[in-house]
PDB file of C-alpha atoms in Angstrom:
ATOM      1  CA  MET A   1     107.414  71.608  71.444  1.00  0.00           C
ATOM      2  CA  PRO A   2     109.845  73.236  73.948  1.00  0.00           C
ATOM      3  CA  ARG A   3     111.574  71.079  76.491  1.00  0.00           C
ATOM      4  CA  ARG A   4     110.846  71.607  80.207  1.00  0.00           C
ATOM      5  CA  ASN A   5     113.838  72.073  82.478  1.00  0.00           C
ATOM      6  CA  ARG A   6     112.104  70.791  85.579  1.00  0.00           C
ATOM      7  CA  PRO A   7     109.320  68.338  86.231  1.00  0.00           C
ATOM      8  CA  LYS A   8     105.779  69.661  86.103  1.00  0.00           C
ATOM      9  CA  ASN A   9     105.174  68.823  89.775  1.00  0.00           C
ATOM     10  CA  SER A  10     108.487  70.096  91.103  1.00  0.00           C
ATOM     11  CA  LYS A  11     108.950  70.006  94.910  1.00  0.00           C
ATOM     12  CA  LYS A  12     110.304  73.578  94.829  1.00  0.00           C
ATOM     13  CA  GLU A  13     107.124  74.895  93.238  1.00  0.00           C
ATOM     14  CA  SER A  14     104.863  73.152  95.741  1.00  0.00           C
ATOM     15  CA  ALA A  15     107.032  74.260  98.684  1.00  0.00           C
ATOM     16  CA  ASP A  16     106.798  77.908  97.565  1.00  0.00           C
ATOM     17  CA  GLU A  17     103.061  77.622  97.030  1.00  0.00           C
ATOM     18  CA  PHE A  18     102.462  76.762 100.692  1.00  0.00           C
ATOM     19  CA  ASN A  19     105.129  79.012 102.227  1.00  0.00           C
ATOM     20  CA  VAL A  20     103.075  80.841 104.865  1.00  0.00           C
ATOM     21  CA  ASP A  21     105.719  83.547 105.466  1.00  0.00           C
ATOM     22  CA  ARG A  22     105.787  84.363 101.756  1.00  0.00           C
ATOM     23  CA  LEU A  23     101.998  84.537 101.541  1.00  0.00           C
ATOM     24  CA  LEU A  24     101.304  86.301 104.821  1.00  0.00           C
ATOM     25  CA  GLY A  25     104.446  88.349 105.355  1.00  0.00           C
ATOM     26  CA  ILE A  26     106.953  88.348 108.175  1.00  0.00           C
ATOM     27  CA  GLN A  27     105.560  88.939 111.645  1.00  0.00           C
ATOM     28  CA  ARG A  28     107.362  91.180 114.133  1.00  0.00           C
ATOM     29  CA  SER A  29     106.667  92.694 117.521  1.00  0.00           C
ATOM     30  CA  GLU A  30     106.638  96.428 118.197  1.00  0.00           C
ATOM     31  CA  ILE A  31     106.610  97.967 121.666  1.00  0.00           C
ATOM     32  CA  TRP A  32     104.652 101.217 121.949  1.00  0.00           C
ATOM     33  CA  SER A  33     103.306 103.309 124.814  1.00  0.00           C
ATOM     34  CA  ASP A  34      99.877 101.708 124.299  1.00  0.00           C
ATOM     35  CA  GLY A  35     101.187  98.117 124.491  1.00  0.00           C
ATOM     36  CA  ASP A  36     103.130  95.385 122.750  1.00  0.00           C
ATOM     37  CA  TRP A  37     101.861  94.896 119.204  1.00  0.00           C
ATOM     38  CA  ILE A  38     102.274  92.045 116.748  1.00  0.00           C
ATOM     39  CA  VAL A  39     102.523  93.530 113.254  1.00  0.00           C
ATOM     40  CA  ARG A  40     102.577  91.780 109.903  1.00  0.00           C
ATOM     41  CA  ARG A  41     102.695  93.125 106.348  1.00  0.00           C
ATOM     42  CA  VAL A  42     100.330  91.334 103.974  1.00  0.00           C
ATOM     43  CA  THR A  43     101.272  91.102 100.304  1.00  0.00           C
ATOM     44  CA  GLY A  44      98.770  91.919  97.605  1.00  0.00           C
ATOM     45  CA  SER A  45      98.705  88.302  96.430  1.00  0.00           C
ATOM     46  CA  ALA A  46      97.779  87.120  99.941  1.00  0.00           C
ATOM     47  CA  ALA A  47      95.053  89.751 100.404  1.00  0.00           C
ATOM     48  CA  THR A  48      92.027  87.889  99.075  1.00  0.00           C
ATOM     49  CA  LYS A  49      89.179  89.469 101.071  1.00  0.00           C
ATOM     50  CA  PRO A  50      87.978  93.033 101.639  1.00  0.00           C
ATOM     51  CA  TYR A  51      88.590  94.543 105.092  1.00  0.00           C
ATOM     52  CA  ARG A  52      87.622  97.807 106.780  1.00  0.00           C
ATOM     53  CA  CYS A  53      90.589  99.933 107.929  1.00  0.00           C
ATOM     54  CA  PRO A  54      90.092 101.269 111.488  1.00  0.00           C
ATOM     55  CA  GLY A  55      92.331 104.242 110.700  1.00  0.00           C
ATOM     56  CA  CYS A  56      90.255 105.787 107.912  1.00  0.00           C
ATOM     57  CA  ASP A  57      87.083 103.637 107.963  1.00  0.00           C
ATOM     58  CA  GLN A  58      87.557 102.889 104.252  1.00  0.00           C
ATOM     59  CA  GLU A  59      87.615  99.484 102.591  1.00  0.00           C
ATOM     60  CA  ILE A  60      90.889  97.697 101.864  1.00  0.00           C
ATOM     61  CA  ASN A  61      90.182  95.998  98.540  1.00  0.00           C
ATOM     62  CA  PRO A  62      91.315  92.441  97.771  1.00  0.00           C
ATOM     63  CA  GLY A  63      94.786  92.459  96.225  1.00  0.00           C
ATOM     64  CA  THR A  64      95.887  95.535  98.189  1.00  0.00           C
ATOM     65  CA  PRO A  65      99.054  95.155 100.295  1.00  0.00           C
ATOM     66  CA  HIS A  66      98.328  96.230 103.878  1.00  0.00           C
ATOM     67  CA  THR A  67      99.258  95.764 107.549  1.00  0.00           C
ATOM     68  CA  VAL A  68      97.670  93.483 110.149  1.00  0.00           C
ATOM     69  CA  ALA A  69      98.196  94.439 113.800  1.00  0.00           C
ATOM     70  CA  TYR A  70      96.980  93.316 117.205  1.00  0.00           C
ATOM     71  CA  LEU A  71      98.005  93.643 120.837  1.00  0.00           C
ATOM     72  CA  LEU A  72     100.090  90.735 122.112  1.00  0.00           C
ATOM     73  CA  GLY A  73      97.779  87.953 123.275  1.00  0.00           C
ATOM     74  CA  GLU A  74      94.718  89.388 121.529  1.00  0.00           C
ATOM     75  CA  LEU A  75      94.845  87.615 118.161  1.00  0.00           C
ATOM     76  CA  GLU A  76      91.050  87.608 117.874  1.00  0.00           C
ATOM     77  CA  GLU A  77      91.132  91.426 118.025  1.00  0.00           C
ATOM     78  CA  ARG A  78      93.511  91.791 115.051  1.00  0.00           C
ATOM     79  CA  ARG A  79      92.724  94.536 112.566  1.00  0.00           C
ATOM     80  CA  HIS A  80      93.688  95.104 108.955  1.00  0.00           C
ATOM     81  CA  TRP A  81      95.058  98.602 108.296  1.00  0.00           C
ATOM     82  CA  HIS A  82      96.184 100.503 105.243  1.00  0.00           C
ATOM     83  CA  THR A  83      99.936 100.668 105.851  1.00  0.00           C
ATOM     84  CA  ALA A  84      99.868 104.489 105.699  1.00  0.00           C
ATOM     85  CA  CYS A  85      97.017 104.593 108.242  1.00  0.00           C
ATOM     86  CA  TRP A  86      98.935 102.289 110.615  1.00  0.00           C
ATOM     87  CA  THR A  87     102.035 104.475 110.297  1.00  0.00           C
ATOM     88  CA  ARG A  88     100.003 107.638 110.932  1.00  0.00           C
ATOM     89  CA  ASP A  89      98.278 106.068 113.965  1.00  0.00           C
ATOM     90  CA  ARG A  90     101.632 105.033 115.461  1.00  0.00           C
ATOM     91  CA  LYS A  91     102.811 108.664 115.375  1.00  0.00           C
ATOM     92  CA  LYS A  92     100.297 109.297 118.192  1.00  0.00           C
ATOM     93  CA  HIS A  93     102.195 106.893 120.463  1.00  0.00           C
ATOM     94  CA  LYS A  94     105.734 106.870 121.814  1.00  0.00           C
ATOM     95  CA  ARG A  95     107.915 103.990 120.619  1.00  0.00           C
ATOM     96  CA  ASP A  96     109.703 102.034 123.351  1.00  0.00           C
ATOM     97  CA  LEU A  97     113.130 101.242 121.903  1.00  0.00           C
ATOM     98  CA  ASP A  98     114.497  99.493 125.005  1.00  0.00           C
ATOM     99  CA  ASP A  99     113.878  95.986 123.609  1.00  0.00           C
TER     100      ASP A  99
END
């Protein structure tokens, strides 16, 4: 039987398992002509439910990497977008780069 190099219940493994940033992606703010947005990329492994993309009105299947975005202060209004749909939608708005 092969020897294990680390204990079965290693602290490193359990710390990675509950690392919210790793599971949910890094959050950032983006300033656009239509407001200040909070944007987060969701990894495929963290995408466990189906969502409806507001950009194309198609389903985002579980396991599909995508983008979550909402206006600052409106967390309850967050929406899950296909990343390409979010990018296309943002082309309609001017980016404020004075931040």
